[in-house]
Protein backbone atom coordinates (compact mmCIF):
# COMPACT_ATOMS: atom_id res chain seq x y z
CA UNK A 1 0.00 0.00 0.00
CA UNK A 2 2.85 2.38 0.86
CA UNK A 3 4.47 1.84 -2.55
CA UNK A 4 1.16 2.59 -4.28
CA UNK A 5 0.81 5.90 -2.38
CA UNK A 6 4.42 6.79 -3.19
CA UNK A 7 3.81 6.02 -6.87
CA UNK A 8 0.68 8.19 -7.02
CA UNK A 9 2.52 11.05 -5.29
CA UNK A 10 5.45 10.78 -7.71
CA UNK A 11 3.15 10.79 -10.76
CA UNK A 12 1.46 13.96 -9.45
CA UNK A 13 4.89 15.60 -8.97
CA UNK A 14 5.91 14.66 -12.52
CA UNK A 15 2.67 16.15 -13.87
CA UNK A 16 3.29 19.38 -11.95
CA UNK A 17 6.85 19.62 -13.27
CA UNK A 18 5.70 18.98 -16.85
CA UNK A 19 3.21 21.86 -16.55
CA UNK A 20 6.17 24.13 -15.81
CA UNK A 21 8.03 22.77 -18.83
CA UNK A 22 4.96 23.36 -21.02
CA UNK A 23 4.81 27.00 -19.92
CA UNK A 24 8.50 27.57 -20.64
CA UNK A 25 8.10 26.04 -24.11
CA UNK A 26 5.08 28.28 -24.78
CA UNK A 27 7.09 31.37 -23.79
CA UNK A 28 9.93 30.43 -26.14
CA UNK A 29 7.47 30.19 -29.03
CA UNK A 30 5.85 33.61 -28.50
CA UNK A 31 6.08 36.06 -31.38
CA UNK A 32 8.60 38.81 -30.83
CA UNK A 33 7.43 42.34 -30.23
CA UNK A 34 8.34 45.17 -32.55
CA UNK A 35 11.90 46.55 -32.13
CA UNK A 36 12.63 48.42 -28.91
CA UNK A 37 14.42 51.18 -30.82
CA UNK A 38 14.57 52.13 -34.51
CA UNK A 39 16.55 54.61 -36.58
CA UNK A 40 13.51 56.88 -36.82
CA UNK A 41 12.92 58.83 -33.61
CA UNK A 42 9.96 61.12 -32.92
CA UNK A 43 10.62 64.79 -32.11
CA UNK A 44 11.45 65.44 -28.42
CA UNK A 45 8.15 67.27 -27.82
CA UNK A 46 6.08 64.54 -29.51
CA UNK A 47 3.13 64.20 -29.14
CA UNK A 48 2.25 67.86 -28.78
CA UNK A 49 -1.35 67.88 -30.07
CA UNK A 50 -2.57 64.33 -29.45
CA UNK A 51 -4.10 63.99 -32.92
CA UNK A 52 -4.64 60.29 -33.64
CA UNK A 53 -5.31 59.30 -37.25
CA UNK A 54 -6.36 55.80 -38.33
CA UNK A 55 -5.69 54.87 -41.96
CA UNK A 56 -7.49 51.65 -42.97
CA UNK A 57 -6.93 50.07 -39.56
CA UNK A 58 -8.26 46.60 -38.87
CA UNK A 59 -7.75 44.84 -35.55
CA UNK A 60 -7.78 41.05 -35.74
CA UNK A 61 -7.60 38.43 -33.04
CA UNK A 62 -6.44 35.34 -34.85
CA UNK A 63 -3.78 34.30 -37.31
CA UNK A 64 -6.31 34.11 -40.16
CA UNK A 65 -6.80 37.90 -40.11
CA UNK A 66 -10.52 37.74 -39.39
CA UNK A 67 -11.68 40.95 -37.75
CA UNK A 68 -12.57 40.53 -34.10
CA UNK A 69 -15.85 42.40 -34.49
CA UNK A 70 -17.00 39.89 -37.11
CA UNK A 71 -17.01 37.05 -34.58
CA UNK A 72 -19.21 38.21 -31.69
CA UNK A 73 -20.28 34.67 -30.75
CA UNK A 74 -16.75 33.23 -30.56
CA UNK A 75 -14.71 32.65 -27.42
CA UNK A 76 -12.23 35.29 -26.33
CA UNK A 77 -9.01 34.48 -28.20
CA UNK A 78 -5.68 34.06 -26.44
CA UNK A 79 -3.53 35.36 -29.31
CA UNK A 80 -3.72 38.97 -30.44
CA UNK A 81 -2.25 40.25 -33.66
CA UNK A 82 -0.81 43.62 -34.60
CA UNK A 83 -3.35 45.93 -36.25
CA UNK A 84 -3.44 46.07 -40.02
CA UNK A 85 -3.21 49.56 -41.52
CA UNK A 86 -1.51 52.68 -40.24
CA UNK A 87 -1.88 54.65 -37.01
CA UNK A 88 -0.45 58.15 -36.87
CA UNK A 89 -0.06 60.25 -33.75
CA UNK A 90 0.63 63.89 -34.54
CA UNK A 91 1.78 62.84 -38.00
CA UNK A 92 4.24 60.18 -36.76
CA UNK A 93 3.58 56.66 -38.04
CA UNK A 94 3.63 54.55 -34.86
CA UNK A 95 4.88 51.41 -36.62
CA UNK A 96 8.07 53.21 -37.70
CA UNK A 97 9.24 54.19 -34.23
CA UNK A 98 10.55 51.89 -31.52
CA UNK A 99 8.42 50.57 -28.69
CA UNK A 100 10.58 52.43 -26.16
CA UNK A 101 9.71 55.81 -27.68
CA UNK A 102 6.06 54.87 -28.13
CA UNK A 103 5.53 53.46 -24.63
CA UNK A 104 7.44 56.28 -23.00
CA UNK A 105 5.01 58.83 -24.46
CA UNK A 106 1.74 56.86 -24.22
CA UNK A 107 -0.20 55.85 -21.15
CA UNK A 108 -3.61 54.74 -20.07
CA UNK A 109 -5.85 56.15 -17.39
CA UNK A 110 -7.52 53.27 -15.56
CA UNK A 111 -10.96 53.80 -14.02
CA UNK A 112 -9.78 52.48 -10.66
CA UNK A 113 -6.87 54.53 -9.32
CA UNK A 114 -4.02 52.34 -8.08
CA UNK A 115 -0.40 52.73 -7.06
CA UNK A 116 2.07 50.09 -8.16
CA UNK A 117 4.98 48.71 -6.17
CA UNK A 118 7.62 51.38 -5.74
CA UNK A 119 7.80 54.90 -4.41
CA UNK A 120 5.24 57.61 -5.03
CA UNK A 121 7.87 59.32 -7.19
CA UNK A 122 8.30 56.17 -9.34
CA UNK A 123 4.53 55.96 -9.81
CA UNK A 124 4.32 59.59 -10.90
CA UNK A 125 7.51 59.73 -12.97
CA UNK A 126 8.61 56.22 -14.02
CA UNK A 127 11.30 57.54 -16.40
CA UNK A 128 12.72 60.07 -13.91
CA UNK A 129 12.22 63.02 -16.28
CA UNK A 130 10.55 65.60 -14.03
CA UNK A 131 11.61 67.82 -11.15
CA UNK A 132 10.13 67.69 -7.65
CA UNK A 133 8.37 70.97 -8.36
CA UNK A 134 6.66 69.51 -11.44
CA UNK A 135 5.55 66.44 -9.48
CA UNK A 136 4.15 68.54 -6.63
CA UNK A 137 2.33 70.77 -9.16
CA UNK A 138 0.79 67.69 -10.79
CA UNK A 139 -0.36 66.42 -7.39
CA UNK A 140 -1.81 69.85 -6.61
CA UNK A 141 -3.74 69.82 -9.92
CA UNK A 142 -5.43 66.53 -9.02
CA UNK A 143 -5.99 67.59 -5.40
CA UNK A 144 -3.64 64.96 -3.92
CA UNK A 145 -0.80 67.22 -2.76
CA UNK A 146 -2.03 67.36 0.85
CA UNK A 147 -2.46 63.57 0.94
CA UNK A 148 1.10 62.93 -0.26
CA UNK A 149 2.52 65.61 2.07
CA UNK A 150 1.09 63.66 5.01
CA UNK A 151 2.86 60.42 4.01
CA UNK A 152 5.93 59.57 6.12
CA UNK A 153 8.39 59.77 3.21
CA UNK A 154 6.33 62.13 1.04
CA UNK A 155 7.39 61.42 -2.61
CA UNK A 156 9.77 58.68 -1.50
CA UNK A 157 7.08 56.72 0.33
CA UNK A 158 7.03 53.14 -0.94
CA UNK A 159 3.84 51.28 -1.62
CA UNK A 160 2.35 47.96 -2.45
CA UNK A 161 -0.66 47.92 -4.73
CA UNK A 162 -2.85 50.41 -2.87
CA UNK A 163 -6.06 52.03 -4.00
CA UNK A 164 -6.38 55.77 -3.45
Backbone as a ProteinNet text record, in pm:
[ID]
protein_1_A
[PRIMARY]
XXXXXXXXXXXXXXXXXXXXXXXXXXXXXXXXXXXXXXXXXXXXXXXXXXXXXXXXXXXXXXXXXXXXXXXXXXXXXXXXXXXXXXXXXXXXXXXXXXXXXXXXXXXXXXXXXXXXXXXXXXXXXXXXXXXXXXXXXXXXXXXXXXXXXXXXXXXXXXXXXXXX
[TERTIARY]
82.2	0	87.3	193.8	285	348.5	386.7	446.8	346.2	219.1	116	99.2	92.4	80.6	201.6	319.4	442	437.7	390.4	381	282.2	167.5	68.3	125.3	192.5	252.2	357.6	440.4	544.7	484.9	377.4	315.2	254.5	198.8	145.7	259	372.4	488.8	538.8	545.8	590.8	494.8	365.4	266.9	283.7	306.1	329.1	453.6	560.2	684.7	667	591.4	569.8	486.2	396.7	321.4	417.2	516.5	616.8	693.8	730.3	802.8	715.9	587.7	495.8	492	485.4	480.7	608.7	723.3	850.2	855.1	811.4	810.3	717	600	508	573.6	643.9	708.6	818	887.7	992.8	935.2	808.7	746.6	661.9	660.9	585.2	646	559.6	608.2	680.2	786	860.4	780.4	802.7	743	818.3	765.3	834.3	966.8	1060.1	1189.9	1175.8	1263.7	1263.4	1303.1	1399.3	1441.7	1460.8	1435.7	1457.5	1539.9	1579.5	1655.4	1569.9	1440.3	1350.6	1305.6	1330.4	1291.9	1191.8	1090.4	996.3	1061.9	1007.9	1062.4	1054.7	1144	1145.3	1013.9	940.7	815.4	693.5	717.3	608.1	545.1	416.3	312.8	272.8	258.4	224.7	75.4	6.9	-135.5	-225	-175.1	-256.6	-353.7	-323.3	-409.9	-380.7	-479	-463.6	-540.4	-470.3	-530.7	-519.7	-633	-636	-652.4	-563.3	-568.9	-589.3	-713	-749.1	-703.1	-735.5	-693.3	-795	-743.3	-825.6	-758.2	-828.2	-774.7	-826.4	-736.6	-778.3	-725.1	-793.8	-760	-703.8	-694.3	-643.9	-549	-475.3	-378.2	-439.6	-570	-631.2	-672.5	-652.3	-680.1	-826.3	-911.5	-1052.4	-1070.3	-1146.4	-1168.1	-1239.9	-1197.8	-1257.2	-1404.1	-1446.2	-1585.3	-1675.7	-1619.1	-1699.8	-1733.2	-1678.8	-1701.1	-1756.8	-1873.5	-1921.5	-1955.7	-1988.6	-2028	-1910.4	-1789	-1674.8	-1616.9	-1538.5	-1470.6	-1366.2	-1326.9	-1222.7	-1091.8	-1024.1	-900.9	-784.8	-685.3	-567.9	-456.2	-460	-353.3	-406.2	-333.1	-372.3	-268.4	-313.6	-225.1	-207	-102.8	-80.9	-190.6	-230.8	-334.5	-284.2	-374.2	-343.9	-374.3	-299.7	-321.5	-219.6	-247.2	-150.5	-216.6	-142.8	-188.4	-84.5	-131.4	-44.7	-82	17	-6	73.6	2	63.2	153	106.1	178.3	290.2	318.3	424.2	361	407.8	357.6	411.3	321.4	363.2	440.4	416.9	487.9	632.4	669.4	806.6	897.1	839.9	924	932.9	1033.7	1054.7	954.3	936.5	842.4	882.3	1012.5	1058.4	1005.5	1021.3	971.1	819.1	752	605.9	552.2	603.3	552.9	590.7	701	743.6	648.7	587.5	501.2	352.2	313.9	174	143.8	21.6	-19.8	-170	-218	-361.5	-404.6	-529.2	-584.7	-690.5	-655.2	-752.2	-866.7	-981.4	-1095.7	-1075.8	-1006.7	-978.3	-837.9	-822.7	-687.4	-609.7	-488.1	-402.5	-259.3	-183.6	-40.3	27.1	134.7	206.7	325.2	384.1	497.8	606.9	659.6	762.4	723.6	806.4	779.7	672.3	621	524.3	588.4	714.7	787.4	791.4	821.3	829.9	694.1	586.3	453	419	461.9	431.5	523.2	648.8	750.7	838.6	786.5	861.1	992.2	1006.7	1129.5	1222.1	1188.2	1271.6	1305.8	1202.6	1222.1	1174.4	1115.1	1055.3	1114.3	1109	1161.1	1058.8	1105	1013.2	901.1	936.8	837.2	727.5	765.7	666.2	576.6	634.6	555	457	504.1	415.2	304.6	335.6	232.6	128.5	173.7	79.2	-11.8	45.3	-35.8	-135.1	-92.1	-181.1	-298.3	-269.9	-374.5	-483.4	-444.3	-542.5	-587.3	-555.7	-598.8	-548.4	-423.6	-363.5	-238.2	-202.6	-80.5	-84	-194	-202.6	-194.8	-250.5	-246.1	-101.7	-27.4	110.3	200.2	172.8	252.3	240.6	129.6	108.7	174.6	219.9	286	421.7	467.3	593.4	713.8	725.2	839.5	804.2	685.1	633.2	651	725.4	739.2	817.1	897	977.5	907.9	782.8	707.8	687	722.6	703	561.4	519.4	383.7	376.3	275.3	235.4	131	41.3	-66.3	-179.9	-191.2	-284.7	-381.3	-508.2	-606.1	-606.2	-632	-637.7	-778.9
-119.2	0	126.6	123.8	237.6	266.9	163.5	183.5	244.1	203.3	258.9	408.9	448.5	590.3	669.1	613	679.4	697.4	595.1	601.6	708	717.9	819.4	958.7	976.4	1105.3	1144.5	1050	1078.3	1114.3	1046	1078.7	1219.3	1259.7	1395.9	1497.6	1468.9	1559.6	1574.8	1462	1466.5	1551.3	1535.7	1614.9	1763.9	1798.4	1938.4	1993.2	1917.5	1962	1977.6	1889.2	1897.6	2020.9	2062.1	2185.5	2303.5	2306.5	2413.1	2409.6	2291.2	2276.9	2325.2	2290.3	2335.7	2487.9	2553.6	2700.2	2760.2	2704.8	2756.5	2740.2	2626.7	2603.8	2703.8	2729.5	2828.2	2965	3006.3	3137	3146.7	3037.6	3042.7	3052.2	3015.2	3018.8	3143.1	3237.8	3360.9	3444.7	3515.1	3605.7	3721.9	3767.7	3881.5	4009.2	4102.3	4233.9	4311	4426.7	4516.6	4559.5	4615.6	4654.9	4758.2	4749.5	4841.5	4981.8	4990.4	5118.5	5104.3	5211.2	5212.9	5336.5	5344.6	5460.9	5587.5	5571.7	5687.8	5717.9	5839.2	5882.6	5996.6	6000.1	6112.2	6238.6	6356.2	6479.4	6476	6547.3	6544.4	6587.8	6680.1	6727.4	6647.2	6536.9	6454.2	6374.6	6355	6420.2	6553.8	6654	6786.2	6816.5	6759.1	6788.1	6670.9	6549.6	6433.1	6394.6	6432.1	6398.7	6256	6169.3	6029.1	6007.5	5953.8	5929.5	5781.3	5720.3	5580.2	5573.7	5501.8	5486.8	5339.9	5302.5	5164.5	5065	5092.2	5007.4	4896.5	4776.3	4660.3	4581.3	4563.4	4483.6	4341.3	4244.2	4104.7	4028.3	3919.2	3843	3705.6	3667.7	3534.4	3540.6	3435.3	3429.6	3436.7	3409.4	3411.3	3551.4	3652.1	3790.3	3829.6	3741.9	3774.4	3883.3	3984.7	4094.8	4044.5	4094.8	4053.4	4085.7	4199.6	4240.5	4149.3	4075.9	3989.1	3857.1	3831.4	3704.5	3725.7	3789.7	3820.7	3697.7	3584.9	3466.6	3377.1	3409.6	3323.1	3346.4	3250.7	3264.8	3374.4	3426.6	3528.9	3462.2	3511.6	3447.8	3475.2	3387.2	3405.7	3474.2	3475.2	3535.6	3662.7	3771.5	3897.5	3934.5	3986.3	4025	4175.5	4219.8	4362.3	4414	4540.3	4593.2	4606.1	4585.3	4606.5	4753.1	4816.1	4956	5043.9	5173.7	5268.4	5354.6	5376.5	5464.8	5575.1	5698.4	5815	5889.2	5936.7	6025.2	6151.7	6261	6389.4	6375.3	6298.9	6284.3	6182.5	6119.1	6018.3	5880	5801.9	5665.9	5578.2	5526.5	5454.9	5327.1	5265.6	5140.8	5165.1	5290.8	5321	5359.8	5382.9	5419.1	5300.5	5299.6	5188.9	5188.1	5070.6	5057.3	5142.5	5161.5	5242.9	5385.3	5445.3	5581.2	5586.2	5488.7	5487.2	5469.8	5373.3	5345.9	5454.3	5521	5628	5747.6	5766.6	5883.2	5851.8	5725.7	5686.5	5629.1	5646.4	5585	5562.6	5494.8	5473.7	5534.7	5564.8	5615	5514.8	5427.3	5326.7	5391.5	5326.6	5380.4	5368.8	5264	5247.8	5297.1	5402.7	5453	5355.6	5323.6	5233.8	5285.8	5248.3	5272.6	5137.9	5133.5	5009.3	5003.6	4888.1	4871.3	4970.6	5036.5	5138	5264.4	5363.8	5489.7	5570.5	5670	5760.5	5829.5	5867.4	5932.3	5841.6	5711.9	5617	5599.5	5604.9	5596.1	5718.4	5836	5959.2	5982.2	5942.2	5973.1	5850.2	5747.6	5621.9	5634.8	5737.5	5753.5	5859.7	5910.3	6007	6128.3	6190.3	6301.7	6435.6	6436.8	6559.9	6600	6728.8	6781.9	6760.7	6777	6769.3	6871.7	6990.7	7097.2	7056.6	6994.9	6950.9	6841.8	6750.7	6643.8	6700	6792.7	6854.2	6933.8	7001.9	7076.5	6981.7	6867.5	6769	6716.8	6689.4	6642.4	6749.2	6874.4	6984.9	6993.1	6975.5	6982.3	6877	6760.4	6653.4	6643.6	6746.2	6759.2	6645.5	6600.3	6496.2	6544	6670.8	6721.7	6706.6	6744.2	6736.1	6591.5	6499.1	6357.1	6306.8	6339.4	6293.1	6362.9	6488.8	6561	6497.8	6430.1	6365.8	6228.1	6172.7	6042	6054.2	5949.7	5957.2	5997	5945.2	5977.2	6069.5	6126	6212.7	6145.1	6202.5	6142.4	6011.7	5990.6	5868.3	5754.9	5776	5671.6	5554.3	5435.1	5313.8	5265.2	5180.2	5128.4	4988.1	4919	4796.2	4839.8	4753.5	4791.8	4844.7	4976.3	5040.7	5126.6	5113.7	5202.7	5336.7	5443.3	5577.2	5613
0	0	0	78.1	85.6	-49.6	-123.1	-255.3	-353.1	-340.3	-427.6	-401.5	-273.5	-238	-288.8	-271.8	-318.5	-470.2	-541.6	-687.2	-733	-667	-701.6	-675.3	-561.8	-528.5	-631.7	-672.9	-770.8	-907	-945.8	-1075.5	-1071.7	-958	-944.7	-952.6	-891	-897.2	-1041	-1113	-1252.3	-1335	-1312.6	-1386.6	-1356.9	-1230.3	-1194.6	-1263.4	-1264.4	-1327.4	-1478.5	-1540.5	-1684.9	-1721.2	-1631.3	-1655	-1663	-1576.7	-1580.7	-1711.6	-1756.3	-1882.8	-1997.8	-1996.3	-2101.7	-2109.6	-1993.9	-1991.6	-2048.7	-2012.3	-2063.8	-2215.2	-2265.9	-2410.6	-2479	-2419.9	-2477.8	-2485.3	-2380.5	-2378.9	-2485.1	-2511.8	-2613.8	-2754	-2770.4	-2902.6	-2926.6	-2831.3	-2850.3	-2962	-3034	-3137.7	-3071.7	-3135.2	-3082.5	-3100.9	-3008.8	-3023.4	-3130.4	-3162.7	-3255.4	-3191.8	-3269.2	-3213.3	-3102.4	-3003.3	-2890.6	-2935.4	-3026.9	-3081.6	-3232.4	-3305.8	-3450.5	-3486	-3612	-3658.3	-3655.5	-3680.7	-3682.3	-3539.6	-3494.8	-3360.8	-3372.6	-3287.3	-3292.1	-3236.4	-3268.2	-3211.5	-3058.2	-2989.8	-2842.5	-2777.9	-2841.6	-2782.4	-2829.9	-2899.6	-2951.3	-2838.4	-2835.2	-2914.1	-2849.8	-2930.5	-2877.9	-2888.2	-2987.4	-3006.7	-2965.7	-2977.9	-2944.8	-3054.5	-3178.5	-3291.6	-3337.6	-3323.9	-3364	-3493.4	-3594.1	-3724.9	-3758.1	-3793.1	-3833.2	-3983.8	-4051.3	-4196.1	-4229.6	-4262.3	-4297.2	-4191.3	-4066.6	-3955.6	-3933.7	-3913.6	-3887.1	-3775.3	-3665.6	-3554.8	-3569.7	-3564.8	-3574.1	-3454.7	-3422.2	-3303.5	-3331.9	-3456.3	-3485.1	-3604.3	-3623.4	-3731.3	-3869.7	-3882.5	-4015.7	-4059.8	-3973.9	-4010.8	-4004.3	-3950.7	-3939.3	-3835.1	-3868	-3774.7	-3650.9	-3535.9	-3410	-3401	-3456.4	-3448.7	-3530.6	-3625.7	-3711.4	-3644.9	-3525	-3457.8	-3317.4	-3303.1	-3168.7	-3086.3	-3151	-3074.9	-3037.6	-3082.3	-3056.4	-2917.5	-2870.5	-2742.4	-2750.9	-2635.9	-2633.1	-2671.7	-2773.8	-2820.1	-2726	-2728.7	-2644.3	-2719.2	-2852.6	-2931.2	-2997	-2981.4	-3044.3	-3148	-3256.5	-3366	-3368.1	-3437.5	-3460	-3551.8	-3535.6	-3624.7	-3767.5	-3861.7	-4002.2	-4032.1	-4118.9	-4151.6	-4081.4	-4080	-4024	-3916.8	-3808.1	-3701.5	-3686.4	-3701	-3687.5	-3559.4	-3488.5	-3374.7	-3401.7	-3416	-3454.4	-3576.9	-3674.9	-3800.5	-3799.5	-3685.5	-3676.2	-3688.9	-3784.7	-3804	-3691.1	-3607.5	-3486.2	-3515.2	-3631	-3662	-3703.1	-3728.7	-3769.8	-3654.2	-3537	-3422.8	-3328.3	-3244.3	-3152	-3038	-2980	-2869.1	-2749.4	-2730	-2616.3	-2629.4	-2747.7	-2768.5	-2756.9	-2814.1	-2812.8	-2670.8	-2597.6	-2463	-2363.9	-2390	-2300.3	-2308.9	-2425	-2445.6	-2433.6	-2429.6	-2422.5	-2284.1	-2240.5	-2115.2	-2118.9	-2019.9	-2006.8	-1874	-1864.2	-1739	-1695	-1599.9	-1556.3	-1478	-1475.9	-1402.4	-1252.5	-1208.1	-1065.8	-1039.1	-958.8	-932.4	-844.6	-885.5	-808.4	-810.8	-709.1	-706.2	-720.6	-797.5	-815.9	-722.3	-705.7	-617.1	-653.6	-553.7	-574.2	-500.2	-511.6	-441.4	-513.9	-442.1	-502.9	-623.6	-609.5	-718.7	-842.4	-822.7	-934.2	-1002.4	-923.5	-981	-1064.2	-1018.4	-1090.1	-1209.3	-1196.3	-1297.3	-1320.3	-1388.3	-1402.1	-1478.9	-1562.1	-1640.2	-1581.7	-1462.8	-1391.1	-1479	-1535.6	-1627.7	-1572.6	-1453.4	-1402.9	-1268.7	-1240.7	-1114.8	-1003.4	-879.6	-765.3	-779	-822.7	-836.5	-934.7	-1046.2	-1144.3	-1086.4	-1008.6	-947.8	-845.5	-762.9	-663.4	-731.9	-841.8	-915.9	-974	-1025.3	-1079.1	-968.6	-851.7	-738.6	-694.5	-697.5	-661	-758.4	-889.9	-992.4	-971.9	-922.2	-902.5	-756.9	-679.7	-540.3	-451.5	-475.9	-392.3	-320.2	-337.2	-276.2	-124.4	-61.4	84.8	133.2	56.1	94.3	92.4	-13.3	-26.1	76.2	106.3	206.7	345	371.9	501.5	511.1	398.6	401.1	469.2	536.9	611.8	526.8	406	321.4	206.9	210.1	104.1	-33.2	-127.8	-261	-258.8	-156.5	-150	-78	-35.5	32.8	-61.2	-14.9	-93.6	-77.9	-170.6	-161.9	-218.7	-177.8	-244.7	-345.4	-381.8	-473.4	-387.2	-378.8	-287.2	-364.3	-337.4	-399.7	-329.9	-404.7	-344.6	-308.8
[MASK]
++++++++++++++++++++++++++++++++++++++++++++++++++++++++++++++++++++++++++++++++++++++++++++++++++++++++++++++++++++++++++++++++++++++++++++++++++++++++++++++++++++

